[in-house]
Short mmCIF file of C-alpha atoms in Angstrom, two decimals:
data_model
loop_
_atom_site.label_atom_id
_atom_site.label_comp_id
_atom_site.label_asym_id
_atom_site.label_seq_id
_atom_site.Cartn_x
_atom_site.Cartn_y
_atom_site.Cartn_z
CA UNK Z 1 0.00 0.00 0.00
CA UNK Z 2 1.30 3.46 -0.91
CA UNK Z 3 1.80 6.06 1.79
CA UNK Z 4 -1.38 8.08 2.34
CA UNK Z 5 -3.84 5.43 1.13
CA UNK Z 6 -4.57 4.27 4.70
CA UNK Z 7 -6.70 7.38 5.25
CA UNK Z 8 -9.44 6.00 2.98
CA UNK Z 9 -9.74 2.81 5.03
CA UNK Z 10 -9.90 4.81 8.27
CA UNK Z 11 -12.59 7.09 6.81
CA UNK Z 12 -14.65 4.15 5.53
CA UNK Z 13 -14.50 2.44 8.92
CA UNK Z 14 -15.46 5.47 11.06
CA UNK Z 15 -16.52 8.48 8.97
CA UNK Z 16 -17.97 10.36 11.95
CA UNK Z 17 -14.96 9.89 14.22
CA UNK Z 18 -12.85 12.99 14.90
CA UNK Z 19 -9.70 12.99 12.82
CA UNK Z 20 -8.29 16.43 13.62
CA UNK Z 21 -8.82 18.84 16.50
CA UNK Z 22 -7.43 22.37 16.10
CA UNK Z 23 -8.59 24.73 18.82
CA UNK Z 24 -12.40 24.75 18.68
CA UNK Z 25 -12.48 23.13 15.21
CA UNK Z 26 -13.17 19.42 14.92
CA UNK Z 27 -12.99 17.61 11.59
CA UNK Z 28 -14.30 14.07 11.12
CA UNK Z 29 -12.71 11.40 8.98
CA UNK Z 30 -15.48 11.45 6.40
CA UNK Z 31 -15.20 15.20 5.81
CA UNK Z 32 -11.42 15.06 5.75
CA UNK Z 33 -11.32 12.27 3.17
CA UNK Z 34 -13.92 14.00 0.99
CA UNK Z 35 -11.78 17.14 0.94
CA UNK Z 36 -8.70 15.08 0.03
CA UNK Z 37 -10.54 13.45 -2.87
CA UNK Z 38 -11.84 16.81 -4.12
CA UNK Z 39 -8.39 18.40 -4.12
CA UNK Z 40 -6.76 15.34 -5.67
CA UNK Z 41 -9.23 15.54 -8.57
CA UNK Z 42 -8.37 19.21 -9.08
CA UNK Z 43 -4.66 18.43 -9.02
CA UNK Z 44 -5.04 15.71 -11.62
CA UNK Z 45 -7.23 18.08 -13.64
CA UNK Z 46 -4.37 20.52 -14.10
CA UNK Z 47 -1.92 17.79 -15.03
CA UNK Z 48 -0.33 17.09 -11.66
CA UNK Z 49 0.64 13.44 -11.37
CA UNK Z 50 3.52 10.99 -11.26
CA UNK Z 51 6.87 12.63 -11.85
CA UNK Z 52 5.69 16.08 -10.68
CA UNK Z 53 6.72 17.85 -7.47
CA UNK Z 54 4.29 19.96 -5.44
CA UNK Z 55 5.70 22.34 -2.84
CA UNK Z 56 3.37 22.89 0.13
CA UNK Z 57 3.71 25.78 2.58
CA UNK Z 58 0.64 25.81 4.83
CA UNK Z 59 0.14 26.88 8.45
CA UNK Z 60 -3.39 25.56 9.00
CA UNK Z 61 -3.13 21.93 10.22
CA UNK Z 62 -6.37 20.89 8.51
CA UNK Z 63 -5.38 22.32 5.14
CA UNK Z 64 -1.95 20.81 5.53
CA UNK Z 65 -3.37 17.33 6.14
CA UNK Z 66 -5.66 17.70 3.12
CA UNK Z 67 -2.81 18.90 0.88
CA UNK Z 68 -0.45 16.14 2.05
CA UNK Z 69 -2.87 13.34 1.26
CA UNK Z 70 -4.22 14.94 -1.93
CA UNK Z 71 -0.76 15.34 -3.45
CA UNK Z 72 0.07 11.73 -2.62
CA UNK Z 73 -3.31 10.57 -4.01
CA UNK Z 74 -2.60 12.39 -7.26
CA UNK Z 75 0.60 10.36 -7.67
CA UNK Z 76 2.86 13.42 -7.34
CA UNK Z 77 5.71 14.04 -4.89
CA UNK Z 78 5.02 16.05 -1.75
CA UNK Z 79 7.61 18.73 -0.79
CA UNK Z 80 6.69 20.30 2.58
CA UNK Z 81 8.08 23.60 3.84
CA UNK Z 82 7.47 25.07 7.31
CA UNK Z 83 4.79 27.73 7.47
CA UNK Z 84 7.43 30.07 8.90
CA UNK Z 85 9.52 29.82 5.73
CA UNK Z 86 10.46 33.17 4.27
CA UNK Z 87 10.42 34.08 0.59
CA UNK Z 88 14.08 33.14 -0.14
CA UNK Z 89 13.57 29.64 1.25
CA UNK Z 90 10.36 29.09 -0.71
CA UNK Z 91 12.03 30.35 -3.87
CA UNK Z 92 14.99 28.06 -3.25
CA UNK Z 93 12.75 24.99 -2.89
CA UNK Z 94 10.64 25.81 -5.95
CA UNK Z 95 13.74 26.20 -8.06
CA UNK Z 96 15.60 23.27 -6.49
CA UNK Z 97 12.91 20.63 -7.10
CA UNK Z 98 11.58 22.29 -10.26
CA UNK Z 99 8.09 22.36 -8.76
CA UNK Z 100 5.01 21.99 -10.93
CA UNK Z 101 2.74 23.55 -8.32
CA UNK Z 102 2.86 25.61 -5.13
CA UNK Z 103 0.07 25.05 -2.61
CA UNK Z 104 -0.24 27.62 0.16
CA UNK Z 105 -2.83 29.77 1.91
CA UNK Z 106 -4.25 33.17 0.96
CA UNK Z 107 -3.06 34.43 4.35
CA UNK Z 108 0.56 33.71 3.40
CA UNK Z 109 0.28 35.46 0.05
CA UNK Z 110 2.76 38.22 0.95
CA UNK Z 111 5.47 35.61 1.45
CA UNK Z 112 4.85 33.28 -1.48
CA UNK Z 113 4.10 36.22 -3.74
CA UNK Z 114 7.57 37.59 -2.98
CA UNK Z 115 9.07 34.15 -3.64
CA UNK Z 116 7.39 33.94 -7.05
CA UNK Z 117 8.61 37.42 -7.90
CA UNK Z 118 12.17 36.40 -7.03
CA UNK Z 119 11.89 33.59 -9.57
CA UNK Z 120 10.41 35.82 -12.23
CA UNK Z 121 6.98 34.15 -12.10
CA UNK Z 122 5.01 37.31 -12.68
CA UNK Z 123 2.53 35.50 -14.96
CA UNK Z 124 0.80 32.45 -13.51
CA UNK Z 125 -1.27 29.79 -15.21
CA UNK Z 126 -3.97 28.65 -12.78
CA UNK Z 127 -6.22 25.74 -13.66
CA UNK Z 128 -4.47 25.15 -16.98
CA UNK Z 129 -5.74 28.43 -18.50
CA UNK Z 130 -3.69 30.52 -20.82
CA UNK Z 131 -0.85 32.50 -19.32
CA UNK Z 132 -1.56 36.03 -18.30
CA UNK Z 133 -3.69 35.64 -15.18
CA UNK Z 134 -2.14 37.84 -12.51
CA UNK Z 135 -3.69 36.07 -9.54
CA UNK Z 136 -3.57 32.45 -8.45
CA UNK Z 137 -6.79 30.53 -8.26
CA UNK Z 138 -8.29 29.72 -4.88
CA UNK Z 139 -9.21 26.06 -4.65
CA UNK Z 140 -11.93 25.20 -2.12
CA UNK Z 141 -10.85 22.63 0.43
CA UNK Z 142 -14.38 21.59 1.31
CA UNK Z 143 -13.94 22.08 5.07
CA UNK Z 144 -15.30 25.15 6.88
CA UNK Z 145 -15.11 27.18 3.66
CA UNK Z 146 -11.33 27.35 3.91
CA UNK Z 147 -9.37 27.64 0.70
CA UNK Z 148 -5.98 27.01 -0.86
CA UNK Z 149 -3.95 29.33 -2.99
CA UNK Z 150 -2.64 27.25 -5.89
CA UNK Z 151 0.00 28.60 -8.25
CA UNK Z 152 0.75 26.53 -11.34
CA UNK Z 153 4.41 26.95 -12.28
CA UNK Z 154 6.51 26.40 -15.39
CA UNK Z 155 9.52 24.49 -14.08
CA UNK Z 156 12.83 24.64 -15.94
CA UNK Z 157 14.06 21.59 -17.80
CA UNK Z 158 15.93 18.91 -15.89
CA UNK Z 159 19.74 18.84 -16.22
CA UNK Z 160 20.84 16.20 -18.74
CA UNK Z 161 23.65 14.77 -16.61
CA UNK Z 162 21.56 13.72 -13.60
CA UNK Z 163 20.00 10.34 -12.96
CA UNK Z 164 16.22 10.11 -12.98
CA UNK Z 165 14.54 10.17 -9.54
CA UNK Z 166 12.95 6.98 -8.16
CA UNK Z 167 9.68 6.05 -9.83
CA UNK Z 168 7.88 5.71 -6.47
CA UNK Z 169 9.17 8.98 -5.00
CA UNK Z 170 6.68 10.04 -2.32
CA UNK Z 171 8.32 12.95 -0.56
CA UNK Z 172 11.31 15.26 -0.75
CA UNK Z 173 12.03 16.25 2.83
CA UNK Z 174 14.61 18.95 3.38
CA UNK Z 175 17.21 18.46 6.08
CA UNK Z 176 16.91 20.96 8.92
CA UNK Z 177 19.99 22.85 7.82
CA UNK Z 178 22.05 22.77 11.04
CA UNK Z 179 25.12 22.54 8.77
CA UNK Z 180 25.31 24.14 5.35
CA UNK Z 181 22.55 24.45 2.73
CA UNK Z 182 19.51 22.20 3.27
CA UNK Z 183 19.40 19.14 1.04
CA UNK Z 184 16.29 17.37 -0.17
CA UNK Z 185 16.19 13.77 1.08
CA UNK Z 186 14.26 11.60 -1.40
CA UNK Z 187 11.86 9.27 0.41
CA UNK Z 188 10.11 6.58 -1.59
CA UNK Z 189 6.73 5.00 -0.84
CA UNK Z 190 8.49 1.71 -0.08
CA UNK Z 191 11.05 3.36 2.19
CA UNK Z 192 8.45 5.35 4.10
CA UNK Z 193 6.27 2.27 4.51
CA UNK Z 194 9.25 0.36 5.87
CA UNK Z 195 9.98 3.17 8.32
CA UNK Z 196 6.31 3.22 9.34
CA UNK Z 197 6.32 -0.52 10.07
CA UNK Z 198 9.62 -0.38 11.97
CA UNK Z 199 8.46 2.50 14.17
CA UNK Z 200 4.99 1.06 14.73
CA UNK Z 201 6.57 -2.20 15.91
CA UNK Z 202 7.74 -0.51 19.12
CA UNK Z 203 5.57 2.62 19.30
CA UNK Z 204 2.27 0.73 19.05
CA UNK Z 205 -0.07 3.55 18.04
CA UNK Z 206 -3.77 2.57 18.14
CA UNK Z 207 -6.99 3.72 16.54
CA UNK Z 208 -8.30 4.83 19.95
CA UNK Z 209 -5.27 7.03 20.62
CA UNK Z 210 -5.53 10.79 21.02
CA UNK Z 211 -2.21 12.14 19.74
CA UNK Z 212 -1.28 15.61 20.98
CA UNK Z 213 0.94 17.07 18.25
CA UNK Z 214 3.01 20.12 19.25
CA UNK Z 215 5.47 19.44 16.41
CA UNK Z 216 5.72 21.00 12.97
CA UNK Z 217 4.26 18.40 10.57
CA UNK Z 218 6.70 19.51 7.87
CA UNK Z 219 9.60 17.62 9.44
CA UNK Z 220 10.04 13.89 9.72
CA UNK Z 221 9.03 13.56 13.40
CA UNK Z 222 5.74 15.44 13.04
CA UNK Z 223 5.06 14.26 9.47
CA UNK Z 224 5.02 10.59 10.42
CA UNK Z 225 2.66 11.27 13.33
CA UNK Z 226 0.19 12.85 10.88
CA UNK Z 227 0.51 10.01 8.37
CA UNK Z 228 0.46 7.19 10.92
CA UNK Z 229 -2.15 8.76 13.21
CA UNK Z 230 -4.64 9.40 10.39
CA UNK Z 231 -3.76 6.13 8.68
CA UNK Z 232 -4.59 4.19 11.84
CA UNK Z 233 -7.79 6.11 12.56
CA UNK Z 234 -6.56 7.94 15.67
CA UNK Z 235 -7.46 11.51 16.66
CA UNK Z 236 -4.75 14.16 16.27
CA UNK Z 237 -4.94 17.25 18.48
CA UNK Z 238 -2.74 19.90 16.87
CA UNK Z 239 -1.02 22.47 19.06
CA UNK Z 240 1.38 24.32 16.74
CA UNK Z 241 2.05 27.11 19.27
CA UNK Z 242 2.88 24.74 22.13
CA UNK Z 243 6.49 25.84 22.54
CA UNK Z 244 5.41 29.46 22.93
CA UNK Z 245 2.54 28.54 25.29
CA UNK Z 246 3.47 25.34 27.17
CA UNK Z 247 0.77 25.87 29.78
CA UNK Z 248 -1.88 25.88 27.05
CA UNK Z 249 -0.51 22.56 25.82
CA UNK Z 250 -0.81 21.06 29.31
CA UNK Z 251 -4.39 22.28 29.55
CA UNK Z 252 -5.17 20.73 26.17
CA UNK Z 253 -3.57 17.42 27.21
CA UNK Z 254 -5.92 17.32 30.19
CA UNK Z 255 -9.05 18.47 28.33
CA UNK Z 256 -8.66 16.03 25.42
CA UNK Z 257 -7.36 13.14 27.56
CA UNK Z 258 -4.38 12.79 25.25
CA UNK Z 259 -2.72 9.38 25.24
CA UNK Z 260 0.36 10.09 23.08
CA UNK Z 261 2.73 13.05 23.28
CA UNK Z 262 5.77 13.41 21.00
CA UNK Z 263 8.17 16.21 21.86
CA UNK Z 264 11.66 17.66 21.70
CA UNK Z 265 14.08 18.64 24.52
CA UNK Z 266 13.16 22.35 24.53
CA UNK Z 267 9.45 21.54 24.86
CA UNK Z 268 9.97 19.02 27.64
CA UNK Z 269 12.21 21.44 29.53
CA UNK Z 270 9.33 23.94 29.49
CA UNK Z 271 6.68 21.36 30.40
CA UNK Z 272 8.69 20.04 33.34
CA UNK Z 273 8.79 23.52 34.84
CA UNK Z 274 5.05 24.08 34.32
CA UNK Z 275 3.89 20.63 35.44
CA UNK Z 276 6.05 20.36 38.56
CA UNK Z 277 3.22 21.75 40.71
CA UNK Z 278 1.10 18.68 40.00
CA UNK Z 279 -1.86 20.85 39.00
CA UNK Z 280 -2.37 18.97 35.74
CA UNK Z 281 -3.87 15.49 35.54
CA UNK Z 282 -1.78 13.78 32.86
CA UNK Z 283 -2.87 10.30 33.81
CA UNK Z 284 -4.29 9.52 30.36
CA UNK Z 285 -0.85 9.68 28.73
CA UNK Z 286 0.44 6.22 27.96
CA UNK Z 287 3.29 7.03 25.54
CA UNK Z 288 5.67 10.00 25.56
CA UNK Z 289 8.50 10.20 23.03
CA UNK Z 290 11.51 12.44 22.57
CA UNK Z 291 13.55 12.92 19.41
CA UNK Z 292 15.35 15.66 17.35
CA UNK Z 293 18.05 15.76 20.06
CA UNK Z 294 18.88 13.69 23.11
CA UNK Z 295 17.23 14.65 26.39
CA UNK Z 296 19.66 15.34 29.24
CA UNK Z 297 19.48 12.33 31.59
CA UNK Z 298 18.28 14.56 34.44
CA UNK Z 299 15.29 15.69 32.37
CA UNK Z 300 14.55 12.15 31.21
CA UNK Z 301 14.45 10.89 34.79
CA UNK Z 302 12.24 13.81 35.90
CA UNK Z 303 9.86 13.07 33.02
CA UNK Z 304 9.62 9.41 33.98
CA UNK Z 305 8.91 10.41 37.59
CA UNK Z 306 6.26 12.95 36.55
CA UNK Z 307 4.48 10.35 34.38
CA UNK Z 308 4.84 7.04 36.23
CA UNK Z 309 2.05 5.36 34.23
CA UNK Z 310 3.35 6.43 30.82
CA UNK Z 311 5.98 4.81 28.63
CA UNK Z 312 8.72 7.41 28.17
CA UNK Z 313 10.78 6.63 25.05
CA UNK Z 314 14.05 8.30 24.16
CA UNK Z 315 14.73 7.97 20.42
CA UNK Z 316 17.29 8.88 17.79
CA UNK Z 317 16.78 9.37 14.09
CA UNK Z 318 17.42 11.65 11.16
CA UNK Z 319 15.67 12.93 8.07
CA UNK Z 320 17.57 10.50 5.87
CA UNK Z 321 15.99 7.40 7.45
CA UNK Z 322 13.32 8.51 9.93
CA UNK Z 323 14.34 6.45 13.00
CA UNK Z 324 17.45 4.51 14.02
CA UNK Z 325 17.13 3.62 17.72
CA UNK Z 326 14.83 3.75 20.74
CA UNK Z 327 15.35 3.18 24.45
CA UNK Z 328 12.81 0.88 26.16
CA UNK Z 329 11.25 2.58 29.22
CA UNK Z 330 12.55 -0.09 31.58
CA UNK Z 331 16.11 0.90 30.65
CA UNK Z 332 15.78 4.57 31.63
CA UNK Z 333 17.01 4.01 35.18
CA UNK Z 334 19.89 1.77 34.11
CA UNK Z 335 20.97 3.73 31.01
CA UNK Z 336 19.53 7.28 31.16
CA UNK Z 337 22.23 8.58 28.79
CA UNK Z 338 21.47 6.03 26.06
CA UNK Z 339 19.22 6.45 23.00
CA UNK Z 340 18.69 2.69 22.89
CA UNK Z 341 19.36 -0.10 20.44
CA UNK Z 342 18.61 -0.21 16.74
CA UNK Z 343 15.26 -0.92 15.13
CA UNK Z 344 14.23 -4.42 14.15
CA UNK Z 345 14.94 -4.91 10.46
CA UNK Z 346 18.03 -2.72 10.25
CA UNK Z 347 21.75 -3.31 10.73
CA UNK Z 348 24.07 -0.74 12.29
CA UNK Z 349 27.64 -0.48 13.51
CA UNK Z 350 30.32 2.04 14.47
CA UNK Z 351 33.42 2.82 12.42
CA UNK Z 352 36.61 4.67 13.30
CA UNK Z 353 38.21 7.41 11.21
CA UNK Z 354 39.72 4.83 8.84
CA UNK Z 355 36.36 3.10 8.26
CA UNK Z 356 37.17 0.05 10.39
CA UNK Z 357 34.35 -1.41 12.48
CA UNK Z 358 34.57 -0.96 16.24
CA UNK Z 359 33.62 -3.61 18.77
CA UNK Z 360 30.97 -2.65 21.37
CA UNK Z 361 32.42 -0.95 24.44
CA UNK Z 362 33.05 2.50 25.81
CA UNK Z 363 36.76 2.58 24.96
CA UNK Z 364 36.31 4.62 21.79
CA UNK Z 365 33.65 6.51 19.86
CA UNK Z 366 32.89 5.98 16.21
CA UNK Z 367 30.59 7.18 13.46
CA UNK Z 368 27.25 5.37 13.31
CA UNK Z 369 26.53 3.56 10.03
CA UNK Z 370 23.06 2.19 9.24
CA UNK Z 371 21.68 -0.18 6.61
CA UNK Z 372 18.03 -1.09 6.07
CA UNK Z 373 14.90 -0.67 3.94
CA UNK Z 374 14.03 2.68 5.54
CA UNK Z 375 16.96 4.65 4.11
CA UNK Z 376 16.42 7.56 1.76
CA UNK Z 377 17.07 7.03 -1.96
CA UNK Z 378 19.56 9.90 -1.95
CA UNK Z 379 19.62 13.69 -2.01
CA UNK Z 380 17.62 15.34 -4.76
CA UNK Z 381 19.99 16.10 -7.66
CA UNK Z 382 23.07 16.15 -5.42
CA UNK Z 383 25.10 13.13 -6.54
CA UNK Z 384 28.30 14.16 -4.76
CA UNK Z 385 26.57 14.62 -1.38
CA UNK Z 386 24.64 11.39 -1.92
CA UNK Z 387 27.82 9.42 -2.62
CA UNK Z 388 29.41 10.84 0.53
CA UNK Z 389 26.48 9.88 2.75
CA UNK Z 390 25.17 6.69 1.06
CA UNK Z 391 27.98 4.20 0.46
CA UNK Z 392 27.33 1.12 -1.66
CA UNK Z 393 27.93 -2.38 -0.28
CA UNK Z 394 27.17 -5.93 -1.39
CA UNK Z 395 24.17 -5.96 0.98
CA UNK Z 396 22.76 -2.60 -0.06
CA UNK Z 397 23.55 1.08 0.58
CA UNK Z 398 24.88 2.10 3.98
CA UNK Z 399 24.02 5.47 5.51
CA UNK Z 400 26.94 7.25 7.20
CA UNK Z 401 25.20 9.44 9.75
CA UNK Z 402 28.03 11.83 10.60
CA UNK Z 403 27.17 11.32 14.30
CA UNK Z 404 29.59 9.88 16.85
CA UNK Z 405 28.40 7.25 19.32
CA UNK Z 406 29.71 4.81 21.85
CA UNK Z 407 28.10 1.39 22.27
CA UNK Z 408 28.08 -0.42 25.61
CA UNK Z 409 28.65 -4.14 25.99
CA UNK Z 410 24.92 -4.81 25.47
CA UNK Z 411 24.82 -2.83 22.23
CA UNK Z 412 23.00 0.23 23.60
CA UNK Z 413 24.00 3.41 21.78
CA UNK Z 414 25.20 6.54 23.59
CA UNK Z 415 25.28 9.74 21.55
CA UNK Z 416 28.57 11.63 21.79
CA UNK Z 417 28.34 14.47 19.27
CA UNK Z 418 28.08 15.38 15.66
CA UNK Z 419 31.52 14.90 14.21
CA UNK Z 420 31.78 18.62 13.41
CA UNK Z 421 30.73 19.66 16.94
CA UNK Z 422 33.63 18.04 18.84
CA UNK Z 423 35.61 20.67 20.78
CA UNK Z 424 39.39 20.30 21.03
CA UNK Z 425 40.62 22.01 24.19
CA UNK Z 426 44.06 21.60 25.78
CA UNK Z 427 44.77 18.83 23.29
CA UNK Z 428 41.76 16.83 24.53
CA UNK Z 429 38.43 16.16 22.80
CA UNK Z 430 35.29 17.45 24.50
CA UNK Z 431 31.81 16.17 23.55
CA UNK Z 432 29.30 19.01 24.09
CA UNK Z 433 26.54 16.66 25.26
CA UNK Z 434 28.62 15.46 28.24
CA UNK Z 435 29.07 19.02 29.49
CA UNK Z 436 25.45 19.97 28.81
CA UNK Z 437 24.16 16.94 30.70
CA UNK Z 438 26.12 17.91 33.80
CA UNK Z 439 25.00 21.55 33.65
CA UNK Z 440 21.36 20.43 33.44
CA UNK Z 441 21.67 18.64 36.80
CA UNK Z 442 22.22 22.02 38.50
CA UNK Z 443 19.09 23.30 40.20
CA UNK Z 444 17.59 26.26 38.40
CA UNK Z 445 18.83 25.29 34.92
CA UNK Z 446 16.16 24.76 32.25
CA UNK Z 447 18.45 24.19 29.24
CA UNK Z 448 22.13 24.39 28.40
CA UNK Z 449 24.30 24.27 25.32
CA UNK Z 450 28.05 24.56 24.88
CA UNK Z 451 30.23 25.51 21.93
CA UNK Z 452 33.93 25.68 21.19
CA UNK Z 453 35.45 29.10 20.50
CA UNK Z 454 39.01 30.07 19.51
CA UNK Z 455 41.44 30.51 22.39
CA UNK Z 456 45.13 31.40 22.11
CA UNK Z 457 46.16 29.19 25.03
CA UNK Z 458 43.70 26.30 24.85
CA UNK Z 459 43.16 25.98 21.10
CA UNK Z 460 39.44 26.05 21.78
CA UNK Z 461 37.67 27.11 24.94
CA UNK Z 462 34.34 25.75 26.12
CA UNK Z 463 31.63 28.41 26.39
CA UNK Z 464 28.34 27.50 28.04
CA UNK Z 465 24.99 29.10 27.23
CA UNK Z 466 22.46 28.55 30.00
CA UNK Z 467 18.70 29.15 30.04
CA UNK Z 468 17.62 29.51 33.71
CA UNK Z 469 14.25 28.46 35.03
CA UNK Z 470 11.90 31.41 35.57
CA UNK Z 471 12.81 33.13 38.83
CA UNK Z 472 16.07 31.21 39.28
CA UNK Z 473 19.18 33.20 40.22
CA UNK Z 474 22.38 31.67 38.87
CA UNK Z 475 25.95 32.93 38.60
CA UNK Z 476 28.61 31.95 36.10
CA UNK Z 477 31.07 30.81 38.78
CA UNK Z 478 28.35 28.60 40.27
CA UNK Z 479 27.93 26.80 36.94
CA UNK Z 480 31.69 26.44 36.47
CA UNK Z 481 32.18 25.03 40.00
CA UNK Z 482 29.36 22.56 39.39
CA UNK Z 483 31.06 21.38 36.18
CA UNK Z 484 34.47 21.07 37.84
CA UNK Z 485 32.90 18.83 40.48
CA UNK Z 486 31.57 16.42 37.86
CA UNK Z 487 33.88 16.73 34.87
CA UNK Z 488 37.56 16.69 34.03
CA UNK Z 489 39.09 20.18 34.17
CA UNK Z 490 39.50 20.55 30.39
CA UNK Z 491 35.76 19.93 29.91
CA UNK Z 492 34.56 22.68 32.27
CA UNK Z 493 33.41 25.89 30.58
CA UNK Z 494 35.80 28.82 30.65
CA UNK Z 495 32.89 31.23 30.22
CA UNK Z 496 29.16 31.07 30.98
CA UNK Z 497 26.50 33.23 29.37
CA UNK Z 498 22.88 33.35 30.45
CA UNK Z 499 20.28 33.63 27.67
CA UNK Z 500 16.50 33.55 27.37
CA UNK Z 501 16.50 30.87 24.68
CA UNK Z 502 18.81 28.79 22.53
CA UNK Z 503 18.94 29.10 18.74
CA UNK Z 504 17.14 26.22 17.07
CA UNK Z 505 15.99 25.04 13.67
CA UNK Z 506 12.30 24.78 12.83
CA UNK Z 507 12.47 21.09 13.77
CA UNK Z 508 13.84 21.86 17.25
CA UNK Z 509 17.49 20.99 16.70
CA UNK Z 510 20.12 23.18 18.30
CA UNK Z 511 22.01 25.54 16.00
CA UNK Z 512 25.32 25.15 17.78
CA UNK Z 513 27.21 27.06 15.10
CA UNK Z 514 25.07 30.13 15.89
CA UNK Z 515 26.41 30.12 19.46
CA UNK Z 516 30.02 30.25 18.29
CA UNK Z 517 29.15 32.89 15.70
CA UNK Z 518 27.41 35.06 18.33
CA UNK Z 519 30.45 34.75 20.62
CA UNK Z 520 32.78 35.77 17.79
CA UNK Z 521 30.62 38.76 16.93
CA UNK Z 522 30.45 39.91 20.56
CA UNK Z 523 34.21 39.62 20.99
CA UNK Z 524 34.95 41.41 17.73
CA UNK Z 525 33.03 44.47 18.84
#
């Protein structure tokens, strides 16, 4: 079965059941599927089908779900962009994938209109009519009188020297861009279905689940919850502003009796502070997951204590293959710093700098390499980057993650750092996560991140950026003393800066390079 087709079965089984809840709006499965069918017919009517790419930039969760499934139903490839994307990013994606169509909202017209102008698309061709129409056509979605803004584009010809994309290409999902220019990971229907099955094997989502979704559905973590939740017939409660209003999310969890909550470290750091009073009854939660970045062990343990009846799962994955590992809840106490063992159906191992496999054990860290049916097909029209990341073998392509791990004797993975994030101070290597985990055990600390900055004596010095809990009073020397008590001297920060928030990508990943850049700018002044 192709990705997206499960929605029809769910709608046929329970057309009146609530599929999506967004604030006061409630949309049933029957209405949702009817809107998907209507839009898919319109897409096919203007020539959108197999081999075409449709870029989608939509803030409204209902419209987004309709667009996602309609594009897939038409046979085209879905290219999601965050609703916060600015004109240069939209223009980049349209040009990069040579999009046939842009689907957005009338309310975002100022942004996508600027993007089209940057590309020279001053004459649009809506609904297959002759060129010359100055305005895009609004396509009714069929739900609450909401409407899409659809701009039919004239993509440039494909370069002659590039291989054809996979025939079953379902989605081009851009990497979050923590390093360099974002690349479009090509995900096939077969690969996404394999990832779905591998995740469902341990996550165990059910049709009676109420999934609270505070994540952007344009990135892998949130996208799969939309696809799997609606495909299984569950109810998805969307809270796109949860990170700005964590208390509102807690209130919604209680009111809707949410059973599943996926999140990222920044969100959980906020929720732990809000929920510590015990004023919120979160007893309905049965599964809580964390991804995008590893939770500090102190936060993971606090979360497990706060939700004693829920399964708290720490996970690791990446855009290029969805998920790689998960930590069973019963292992949290024994291995709070681990992100678990690999998924069933995949193979993985660690390699040193020469490419030699490493035996399990904490003696040395190595780059994680993964092989399995859930890997991407490559980066869209980037053969050099694809060859660097996907390496051929007799048993199929192997994904080199670029992330350093250690594996204990039982095969549990412990994240060390991205290879490029390792700090070299006093001739020693410092993994940022080790320092951050210790800082987060200090009372009054909500979040922490460290970066390496140039230092004439040390080579690189460790600088810590700390987000205090509201009302907490912390001093730099207090943080440094705390680190010296739990870390080797070369790992302790030389400088501590207190900030209101840490720089992050739209998917919640830390932009560590921005910390070093901000330090350099401040010290150049």
